[in-house]
Short mmCIF file of C-alpha atoms and ligand atoms in Angstrom, two decimals:
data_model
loop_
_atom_site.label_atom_id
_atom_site.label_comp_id
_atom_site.label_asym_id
_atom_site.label_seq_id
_atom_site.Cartn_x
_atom_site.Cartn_y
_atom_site.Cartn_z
CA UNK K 1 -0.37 27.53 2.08
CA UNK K 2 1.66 25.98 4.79
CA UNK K 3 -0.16 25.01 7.73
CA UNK K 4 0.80 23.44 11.31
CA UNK K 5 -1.13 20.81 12.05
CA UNK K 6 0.47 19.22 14.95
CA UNK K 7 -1.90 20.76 17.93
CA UNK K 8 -5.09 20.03 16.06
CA UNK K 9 -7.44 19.41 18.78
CA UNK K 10 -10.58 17.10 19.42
CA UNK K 11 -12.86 16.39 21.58
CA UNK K 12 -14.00 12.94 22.62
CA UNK K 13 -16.74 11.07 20.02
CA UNK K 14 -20.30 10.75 19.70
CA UNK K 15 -22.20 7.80 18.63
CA UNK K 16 -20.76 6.22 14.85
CA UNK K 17 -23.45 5.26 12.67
CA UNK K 18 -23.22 1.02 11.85
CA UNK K 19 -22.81 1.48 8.01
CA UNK K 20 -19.20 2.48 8.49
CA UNK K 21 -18.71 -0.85 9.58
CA UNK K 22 -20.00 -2.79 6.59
CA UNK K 23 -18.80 -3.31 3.09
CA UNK K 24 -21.51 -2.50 1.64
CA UNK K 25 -21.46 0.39 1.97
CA UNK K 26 -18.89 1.29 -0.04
CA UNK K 27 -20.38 -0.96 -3.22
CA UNK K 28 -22.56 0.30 -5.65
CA UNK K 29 -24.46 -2.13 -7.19
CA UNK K 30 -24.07 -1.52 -10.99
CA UNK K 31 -20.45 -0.21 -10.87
CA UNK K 32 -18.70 -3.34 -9.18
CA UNK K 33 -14.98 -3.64 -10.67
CA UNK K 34 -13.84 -7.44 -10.03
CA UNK K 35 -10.18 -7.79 -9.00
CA UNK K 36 -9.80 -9.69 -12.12
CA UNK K 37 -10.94 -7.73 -14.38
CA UNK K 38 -8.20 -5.02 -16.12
CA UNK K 39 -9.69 -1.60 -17.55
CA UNK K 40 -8.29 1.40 -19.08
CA UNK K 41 -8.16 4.34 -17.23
CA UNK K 42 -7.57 8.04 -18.45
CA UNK K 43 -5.72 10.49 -16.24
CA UNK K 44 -7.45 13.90 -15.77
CA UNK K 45 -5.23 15.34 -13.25
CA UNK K 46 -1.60 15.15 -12.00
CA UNK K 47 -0.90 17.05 -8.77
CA UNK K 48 2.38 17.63 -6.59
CA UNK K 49 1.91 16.44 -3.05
CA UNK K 50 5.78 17.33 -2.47
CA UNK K 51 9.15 17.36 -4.17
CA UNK K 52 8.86 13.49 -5.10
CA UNK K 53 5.07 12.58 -4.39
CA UNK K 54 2.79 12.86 -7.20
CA UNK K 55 -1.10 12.10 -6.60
CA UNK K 56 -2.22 10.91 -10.27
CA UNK K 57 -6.22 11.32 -10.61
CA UNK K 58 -8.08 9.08 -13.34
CA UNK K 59 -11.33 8.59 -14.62
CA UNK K 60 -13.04 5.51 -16.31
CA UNK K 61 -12.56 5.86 -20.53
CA UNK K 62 -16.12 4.06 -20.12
CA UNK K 63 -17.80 6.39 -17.85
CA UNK K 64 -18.25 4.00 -15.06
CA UNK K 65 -17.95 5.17 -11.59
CA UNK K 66 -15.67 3.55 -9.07
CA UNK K 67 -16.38 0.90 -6.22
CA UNK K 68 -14.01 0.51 -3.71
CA UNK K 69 -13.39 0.23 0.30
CA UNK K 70 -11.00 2.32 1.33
CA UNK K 71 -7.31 0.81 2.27
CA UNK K 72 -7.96 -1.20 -1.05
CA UNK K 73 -5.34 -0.85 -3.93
CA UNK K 74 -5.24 -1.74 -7.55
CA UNK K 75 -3.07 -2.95 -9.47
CA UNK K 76 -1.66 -0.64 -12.60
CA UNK K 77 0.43 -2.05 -15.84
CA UNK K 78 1.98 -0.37 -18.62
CA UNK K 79 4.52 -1.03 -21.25
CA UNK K 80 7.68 0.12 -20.18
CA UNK K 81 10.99 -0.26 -22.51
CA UNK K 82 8.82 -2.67 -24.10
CA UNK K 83 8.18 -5.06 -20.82
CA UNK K 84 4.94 -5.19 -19.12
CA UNK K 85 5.31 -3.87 -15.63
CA UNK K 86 2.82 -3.85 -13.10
CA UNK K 87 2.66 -2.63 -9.75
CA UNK K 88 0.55 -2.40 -6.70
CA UNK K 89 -0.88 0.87 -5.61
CA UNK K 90 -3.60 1.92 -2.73
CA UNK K 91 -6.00 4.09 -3.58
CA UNK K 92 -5.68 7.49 -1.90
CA UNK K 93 -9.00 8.80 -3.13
CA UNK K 94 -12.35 7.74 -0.74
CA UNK K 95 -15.23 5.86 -2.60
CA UNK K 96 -17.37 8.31 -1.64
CA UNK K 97 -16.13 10.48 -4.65
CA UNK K 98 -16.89 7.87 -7.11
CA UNK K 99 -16.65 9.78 -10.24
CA UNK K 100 -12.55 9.70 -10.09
CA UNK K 101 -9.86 7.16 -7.81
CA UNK K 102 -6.83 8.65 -7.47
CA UNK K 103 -3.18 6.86 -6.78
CA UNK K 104 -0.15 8.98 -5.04
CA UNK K 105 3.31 7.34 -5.90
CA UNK K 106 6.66 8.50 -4.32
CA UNK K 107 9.34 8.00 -7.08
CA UNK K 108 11.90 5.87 -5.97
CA UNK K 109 15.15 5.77 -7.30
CA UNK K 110 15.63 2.53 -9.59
CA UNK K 111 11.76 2.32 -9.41
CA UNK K 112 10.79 1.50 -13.06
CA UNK K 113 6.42 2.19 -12.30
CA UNK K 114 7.47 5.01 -10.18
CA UNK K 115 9.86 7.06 -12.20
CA UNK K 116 7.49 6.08 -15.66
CA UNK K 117 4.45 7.68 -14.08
CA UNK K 118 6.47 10.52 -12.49
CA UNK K 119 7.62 11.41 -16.12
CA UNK K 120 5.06 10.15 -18.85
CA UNK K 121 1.60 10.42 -16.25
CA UNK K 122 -0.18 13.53 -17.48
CA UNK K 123 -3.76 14.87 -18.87
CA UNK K 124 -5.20 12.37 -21.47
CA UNK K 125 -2.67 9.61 -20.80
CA UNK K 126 -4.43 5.98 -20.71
CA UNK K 127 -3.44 3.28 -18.20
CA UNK K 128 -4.24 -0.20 -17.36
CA UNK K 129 -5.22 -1.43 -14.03
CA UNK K 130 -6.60 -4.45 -12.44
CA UNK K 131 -9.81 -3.47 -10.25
CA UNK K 132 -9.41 -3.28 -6.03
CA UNK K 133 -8.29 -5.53 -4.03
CA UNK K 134 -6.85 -6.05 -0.63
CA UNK K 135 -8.60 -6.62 3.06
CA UNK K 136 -6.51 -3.43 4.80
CA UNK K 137 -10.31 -1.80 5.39
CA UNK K 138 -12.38 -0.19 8.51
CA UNK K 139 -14.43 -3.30 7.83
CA UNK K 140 -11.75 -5.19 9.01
CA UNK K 141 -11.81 -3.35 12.68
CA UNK K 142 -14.87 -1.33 12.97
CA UNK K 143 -14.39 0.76 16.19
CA UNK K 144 -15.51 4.23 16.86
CA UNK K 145 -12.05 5.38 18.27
CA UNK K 146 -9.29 4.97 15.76
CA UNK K 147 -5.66 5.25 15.85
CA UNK K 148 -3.49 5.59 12.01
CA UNK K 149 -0.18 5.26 11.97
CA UNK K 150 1.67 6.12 8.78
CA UNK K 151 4.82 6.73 7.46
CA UNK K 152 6.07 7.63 3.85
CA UNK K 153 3.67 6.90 0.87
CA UNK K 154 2.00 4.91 3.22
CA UNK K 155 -0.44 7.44 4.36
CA UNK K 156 -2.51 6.70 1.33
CA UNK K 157 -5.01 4.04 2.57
CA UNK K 158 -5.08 5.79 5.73
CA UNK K 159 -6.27 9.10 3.23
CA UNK K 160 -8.68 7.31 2.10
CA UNK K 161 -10.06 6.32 5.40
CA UNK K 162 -10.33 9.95 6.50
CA UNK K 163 -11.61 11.22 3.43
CA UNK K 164 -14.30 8.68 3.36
CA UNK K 165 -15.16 9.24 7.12
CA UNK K 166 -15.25 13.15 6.90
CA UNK K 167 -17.45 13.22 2.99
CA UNK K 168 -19.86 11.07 5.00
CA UNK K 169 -19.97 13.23 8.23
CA UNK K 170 -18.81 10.08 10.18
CA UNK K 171 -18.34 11.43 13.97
CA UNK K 172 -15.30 9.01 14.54
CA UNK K 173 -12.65 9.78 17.13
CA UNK K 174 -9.54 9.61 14.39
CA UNK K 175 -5.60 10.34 15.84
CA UNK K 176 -3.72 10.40 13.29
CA UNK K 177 0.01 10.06 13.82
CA UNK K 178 2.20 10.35 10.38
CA UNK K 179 5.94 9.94 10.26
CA UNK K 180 7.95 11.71 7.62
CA UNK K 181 11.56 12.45 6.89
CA UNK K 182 11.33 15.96 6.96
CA UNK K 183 8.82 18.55 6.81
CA UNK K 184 8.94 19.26 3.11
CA UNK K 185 7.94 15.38 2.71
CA UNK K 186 4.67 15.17 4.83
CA UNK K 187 2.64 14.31 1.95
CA UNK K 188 -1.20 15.41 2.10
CA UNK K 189 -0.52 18.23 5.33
CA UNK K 190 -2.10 20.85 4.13
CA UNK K 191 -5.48 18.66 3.31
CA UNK K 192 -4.96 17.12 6.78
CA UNK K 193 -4.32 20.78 8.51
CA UNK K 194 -7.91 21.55 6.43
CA UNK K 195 -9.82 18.41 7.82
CA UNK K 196 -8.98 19.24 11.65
CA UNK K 197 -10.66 22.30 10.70
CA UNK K 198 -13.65 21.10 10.00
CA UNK K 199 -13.46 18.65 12.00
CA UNK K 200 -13.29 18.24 16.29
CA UNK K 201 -12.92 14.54 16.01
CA UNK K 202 -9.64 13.85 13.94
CA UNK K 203 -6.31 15.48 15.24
CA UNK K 204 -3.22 14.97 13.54
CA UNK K 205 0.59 14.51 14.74
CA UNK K 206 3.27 14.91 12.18
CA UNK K 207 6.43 13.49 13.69
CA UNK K 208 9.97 14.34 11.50
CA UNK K 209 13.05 12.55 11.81
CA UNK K 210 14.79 15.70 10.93
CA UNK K 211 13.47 19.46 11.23
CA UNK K 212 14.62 20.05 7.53
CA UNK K 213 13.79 23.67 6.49
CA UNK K 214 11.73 24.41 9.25
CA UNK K 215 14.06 24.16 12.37
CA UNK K 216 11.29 26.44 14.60
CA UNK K 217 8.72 24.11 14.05
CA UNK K 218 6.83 22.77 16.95
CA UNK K 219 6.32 19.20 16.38
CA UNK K 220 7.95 16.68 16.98
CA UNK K 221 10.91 15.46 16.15
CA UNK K 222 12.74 12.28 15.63
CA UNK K 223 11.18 8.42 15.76
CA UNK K 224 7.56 7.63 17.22
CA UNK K 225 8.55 5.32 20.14
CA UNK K 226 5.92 4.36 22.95
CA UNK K 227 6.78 7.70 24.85
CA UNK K 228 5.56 10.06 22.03
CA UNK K 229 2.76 7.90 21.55
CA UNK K 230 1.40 7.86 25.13
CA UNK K 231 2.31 11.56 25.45
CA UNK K 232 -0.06 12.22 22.10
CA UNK K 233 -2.33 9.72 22.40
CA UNK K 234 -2.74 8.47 26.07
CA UNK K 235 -5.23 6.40 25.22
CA UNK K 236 -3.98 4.39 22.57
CA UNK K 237 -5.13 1.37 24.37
CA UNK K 238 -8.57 1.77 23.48
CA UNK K 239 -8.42 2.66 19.69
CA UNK K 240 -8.28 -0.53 16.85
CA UNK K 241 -5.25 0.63 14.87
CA UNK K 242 -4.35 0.74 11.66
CA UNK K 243 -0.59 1.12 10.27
CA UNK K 244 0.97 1.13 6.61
CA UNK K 245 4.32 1.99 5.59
CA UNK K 246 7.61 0.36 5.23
CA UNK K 247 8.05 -3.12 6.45
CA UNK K 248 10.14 -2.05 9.34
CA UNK K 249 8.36 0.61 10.29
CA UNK K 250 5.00 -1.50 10.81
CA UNK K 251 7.38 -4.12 12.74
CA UNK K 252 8.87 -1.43 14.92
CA UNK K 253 4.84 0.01 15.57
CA UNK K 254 3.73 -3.95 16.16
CA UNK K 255 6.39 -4.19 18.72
CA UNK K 256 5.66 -0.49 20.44
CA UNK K 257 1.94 -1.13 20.75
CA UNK K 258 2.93 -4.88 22.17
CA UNK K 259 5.26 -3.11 24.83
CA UNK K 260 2.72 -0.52 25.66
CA UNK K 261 -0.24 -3.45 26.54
CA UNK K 262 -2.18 -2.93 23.39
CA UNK K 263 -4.66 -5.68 22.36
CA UNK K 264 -3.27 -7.56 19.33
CA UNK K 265 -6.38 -8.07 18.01
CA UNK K 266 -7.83 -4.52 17.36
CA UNK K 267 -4.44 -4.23 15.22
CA UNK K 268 -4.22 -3.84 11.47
CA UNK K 269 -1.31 -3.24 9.51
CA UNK K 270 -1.26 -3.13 5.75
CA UNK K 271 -0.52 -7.31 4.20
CA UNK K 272 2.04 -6.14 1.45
CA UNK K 273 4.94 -4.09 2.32
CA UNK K 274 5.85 -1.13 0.43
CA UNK K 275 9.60 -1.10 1.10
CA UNK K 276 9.67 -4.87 -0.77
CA UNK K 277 8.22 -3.69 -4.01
CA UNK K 278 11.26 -3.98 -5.79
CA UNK K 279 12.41 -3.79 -9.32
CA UNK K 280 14.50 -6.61 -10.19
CA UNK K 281 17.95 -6.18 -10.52
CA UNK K 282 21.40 -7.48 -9.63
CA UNK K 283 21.52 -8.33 -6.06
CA UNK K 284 24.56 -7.85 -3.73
CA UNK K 285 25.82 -10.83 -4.63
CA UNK K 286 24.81 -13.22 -1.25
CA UNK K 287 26.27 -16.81 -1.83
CA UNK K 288 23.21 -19.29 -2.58
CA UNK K 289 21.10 -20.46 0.30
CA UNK K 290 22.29 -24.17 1.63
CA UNK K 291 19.42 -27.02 1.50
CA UNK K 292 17.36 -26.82 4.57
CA UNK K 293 17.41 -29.45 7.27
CA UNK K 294 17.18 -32.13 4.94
CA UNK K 295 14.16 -31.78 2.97
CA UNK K 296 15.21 -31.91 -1.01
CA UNK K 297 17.34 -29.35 -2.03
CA UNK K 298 16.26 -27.81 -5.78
CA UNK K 299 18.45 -25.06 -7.78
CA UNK K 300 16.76 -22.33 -9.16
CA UNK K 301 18.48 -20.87 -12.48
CA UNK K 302 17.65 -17.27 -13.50
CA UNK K 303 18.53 -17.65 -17.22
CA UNK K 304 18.95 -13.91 -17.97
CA UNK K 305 20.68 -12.86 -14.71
CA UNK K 306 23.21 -15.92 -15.06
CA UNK K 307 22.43 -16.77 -11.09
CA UNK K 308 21.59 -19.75 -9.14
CA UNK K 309 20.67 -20.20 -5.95
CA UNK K 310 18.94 -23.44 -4.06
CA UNK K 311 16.13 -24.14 -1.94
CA UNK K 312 13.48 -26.61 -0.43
CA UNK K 313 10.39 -27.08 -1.22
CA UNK K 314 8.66 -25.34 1.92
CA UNK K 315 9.35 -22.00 1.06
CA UNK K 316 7.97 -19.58 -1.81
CA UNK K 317 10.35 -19.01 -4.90
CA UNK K 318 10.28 -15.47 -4.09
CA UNK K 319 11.39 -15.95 0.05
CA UNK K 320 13.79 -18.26 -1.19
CA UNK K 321 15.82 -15.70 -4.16
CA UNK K 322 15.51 -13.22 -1.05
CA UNK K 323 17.44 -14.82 0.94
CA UNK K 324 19.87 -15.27 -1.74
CA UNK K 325 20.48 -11.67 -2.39
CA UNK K 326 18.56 -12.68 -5.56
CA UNK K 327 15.53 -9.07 -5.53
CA UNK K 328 12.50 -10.50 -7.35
CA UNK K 329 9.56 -8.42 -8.63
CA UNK K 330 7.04 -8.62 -6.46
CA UNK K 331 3.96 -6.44 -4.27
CA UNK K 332 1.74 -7.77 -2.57
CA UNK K 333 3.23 -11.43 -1.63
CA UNK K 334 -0.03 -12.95 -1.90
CA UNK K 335 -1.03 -14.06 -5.64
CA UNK K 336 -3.34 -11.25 -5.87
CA UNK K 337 -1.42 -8.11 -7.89
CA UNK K 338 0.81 -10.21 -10.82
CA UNK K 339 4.26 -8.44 -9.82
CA UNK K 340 5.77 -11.50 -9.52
CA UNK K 341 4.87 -13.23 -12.36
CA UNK K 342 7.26 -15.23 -14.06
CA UNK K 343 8.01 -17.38 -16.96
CA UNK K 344 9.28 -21.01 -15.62
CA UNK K 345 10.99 -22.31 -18.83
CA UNK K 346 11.45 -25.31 -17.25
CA UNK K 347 10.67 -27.53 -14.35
CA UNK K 348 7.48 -27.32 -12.47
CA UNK K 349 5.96 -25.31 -9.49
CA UNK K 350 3.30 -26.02 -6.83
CA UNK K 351 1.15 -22.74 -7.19
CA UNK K 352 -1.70 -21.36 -4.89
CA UNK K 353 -2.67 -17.93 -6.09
CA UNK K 354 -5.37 -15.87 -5.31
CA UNK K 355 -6.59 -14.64 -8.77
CA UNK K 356 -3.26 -12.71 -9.64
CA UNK K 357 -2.97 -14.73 -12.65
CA UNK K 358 -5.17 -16.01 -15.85
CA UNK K 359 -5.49 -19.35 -16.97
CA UNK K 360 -3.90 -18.41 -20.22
CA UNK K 361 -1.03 -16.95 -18.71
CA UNK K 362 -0.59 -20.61 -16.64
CA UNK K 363 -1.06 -22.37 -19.92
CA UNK K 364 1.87 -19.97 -21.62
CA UNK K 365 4.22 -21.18 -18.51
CA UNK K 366 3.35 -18.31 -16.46
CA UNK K 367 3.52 -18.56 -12.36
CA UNK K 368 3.38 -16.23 -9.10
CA UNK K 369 7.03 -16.63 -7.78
CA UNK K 370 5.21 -15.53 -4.67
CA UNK K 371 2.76 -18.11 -4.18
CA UNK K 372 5.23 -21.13 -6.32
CA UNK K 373 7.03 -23.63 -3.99
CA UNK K 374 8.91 -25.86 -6.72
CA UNK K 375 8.66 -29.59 -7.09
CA UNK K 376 11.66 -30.05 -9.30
CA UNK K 377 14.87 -28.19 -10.37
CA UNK K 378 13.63 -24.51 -12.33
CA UNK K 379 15.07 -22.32 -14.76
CA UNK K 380 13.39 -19.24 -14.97
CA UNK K 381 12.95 -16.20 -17.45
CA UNK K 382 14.53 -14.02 -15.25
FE1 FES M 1 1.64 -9.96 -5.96
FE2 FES M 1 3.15 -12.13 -6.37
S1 FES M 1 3.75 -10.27 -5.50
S2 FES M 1 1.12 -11.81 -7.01
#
């Protein structure tokens, strides 16, 4: 089924009931999953959302059901070419189906999670994840007019939203703008193009950079700038906001909404950017960073790369090797998913996580490159 969904239509809102706007919602008392805590998860469906989006449904191998907000993510790990590799994803299924949480991953080329799910993920297949995490939720900005922006994979959390909103029969006034190369990648359309039918209060604009296979379509086409917006949504002014997707697609949004008079504060944008969850490998090869302004200089030594690169000691390890050219692991940049974490085989680190790591991991030498600003010269297992 191929749907348009671009003239979707609503009308203006009725009243939204409060418990939308509260956590609690969302948490069932005997079914809590800590952040900290890692389960095994069995995969009972695998589904194509388009030629390289795959949404990957699991269920408990205990039984328990799922507790979540919506616009939270986990954190999944498996042994891949006999490395541990973990990486961030939101959840694109809503809490209100509790029984399943599903993830939906665009493989990336070079992407070692991505590609591993993509080709191993299937019926019966066991994973291991850290439980939810992340503050990219309605509670953040309760409001009964909403405006999502999205582009790429990073319509999940925003899928979330919507499918938590409509199971509960939430009368919120939802535009929902979603930018895709092409056509053929709008990921969830036809679920969208569903929801607007059942539905008055959510309409949905699909904006292309390219008409791909479908050069009569009607939507439209090219980059959202502050003239589509105001055209589609006139008043954008008065809806909180909420945008994930690629780093510089969430700066160019910030800077639209800014321009058009928007209120900074009833805007939310996703903390971990998707287009910085990197694999690590060779970088371009960027001359090391100089010493800045004349705080103490330490050099950084990635033992199995063979580079170096130096830094202060007011920046992360991970900004730092950025700005080298050096690509780190990493996700969330916050000490919260364990992308980044690192072996420092010697020297010593200044580390403020946020329950990304476990003490026995810090006793084994283990730190958060992400949250690490070094107090001496490093070598790292990297
Ligand atoms: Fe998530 Fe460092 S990138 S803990």
């Amino acid at each position: 089924m191929n749907v348009a969904v671009d003239s979707c239509f609503i009308e203006p809102g009725r009243e939204m009931p409060d418990r939308f706007c509260s956590a609690s919602t969302w948490e069932l008392a005997d079914t809590q999953w800590p952040s900290h805590e890692q389960r095994t998860l069995t995969c009972t469906r695998v589904s194509a959302e388009t030629h390289d989006v795959r949404t990957f449904v699991f269920s408990a191998r205990d039984g328990r059901l799922f507790s979540f907000e919506p616009g939270q993510f986990i954190t999944v790990s498996a042994e891949i070419a006999g490395k541990e590799v973990s990486r961030c994803y939101t959840i694109s299924s809503p809490p209100t189906r509790p029984h399943t949480l599903s993830i939906t991953v665009k493989r990336t080329p070079g992407g070692v999670m991505s590609n591993w799910l993509h080709e191993n993920m299937r019926e019966g297949v066991e994973l291991k994840a850290f439980g939810p995490s992340g503050v990219f939720t309605p509670s953040s900005g309760p409001a009964a007019k909403l405006l999502y922006l999205s582009a790429g994979s990073g319509v999940t959390p925003l899928m979330s939203m919507t499918r938590a909103a409509l199971d509960l029969g939430l009368n919120r006034d939802i535009v929902f703008i979603h930018s895709a190369r092409t056509p053929e990648d709008i990921i969830f359309r036809n679920e969208l193009a569903c929801f607007c039918a059942l539905s008055d209060k959510l309409r949905v604009v699909h904006v292309c950079e390219a008409p791909g296979n479908e050069p009569d379509r009607s939507g439209p086409v090219g980059r959202l700038g502050l003239e589509l917006l105001s055209q589609h949504v006139p008043d954008y002014r008065d809806r909180e906001v909420f945008i994930c997707g690629p780093g510089g697609y969430m700066d160019a949004c910030r800077k639209m909404l800014e321009e058009g008079g928007h209120e900074p504060s009833r805007y939310h944008q996703e903390s971990f950017n998707f287009a910085e969850t990197t694999e690590y490998a060779e970088g371009p090869g960027a001359e090391p960073s100089a010493e800045a302004s004349g705080r103490i200089g330490y050099t950084v030594q990635l033992a199995r790369a063979g580079r170096t690169f130096t830094m202060d000691g007011s920046q992360t390890v991970l900004v730092a090797a950025r700005k080298a050219g050096v690509p780190l692991p990493s996700s969330c940049s916050q000490g919260i998913c364990g992308t980044c974490k690192t072996k420092v085989l010697d020297g010593s680190v200044d580390m403020k996580h946020n329950g990304g790591i476990r003490p026995r991991e810090i006793d084994k030498g283990m730190r958060l490159m992400c949250c690490s600003r070094p107090t001496s010269d490093l070598i790292l297992d990297l």
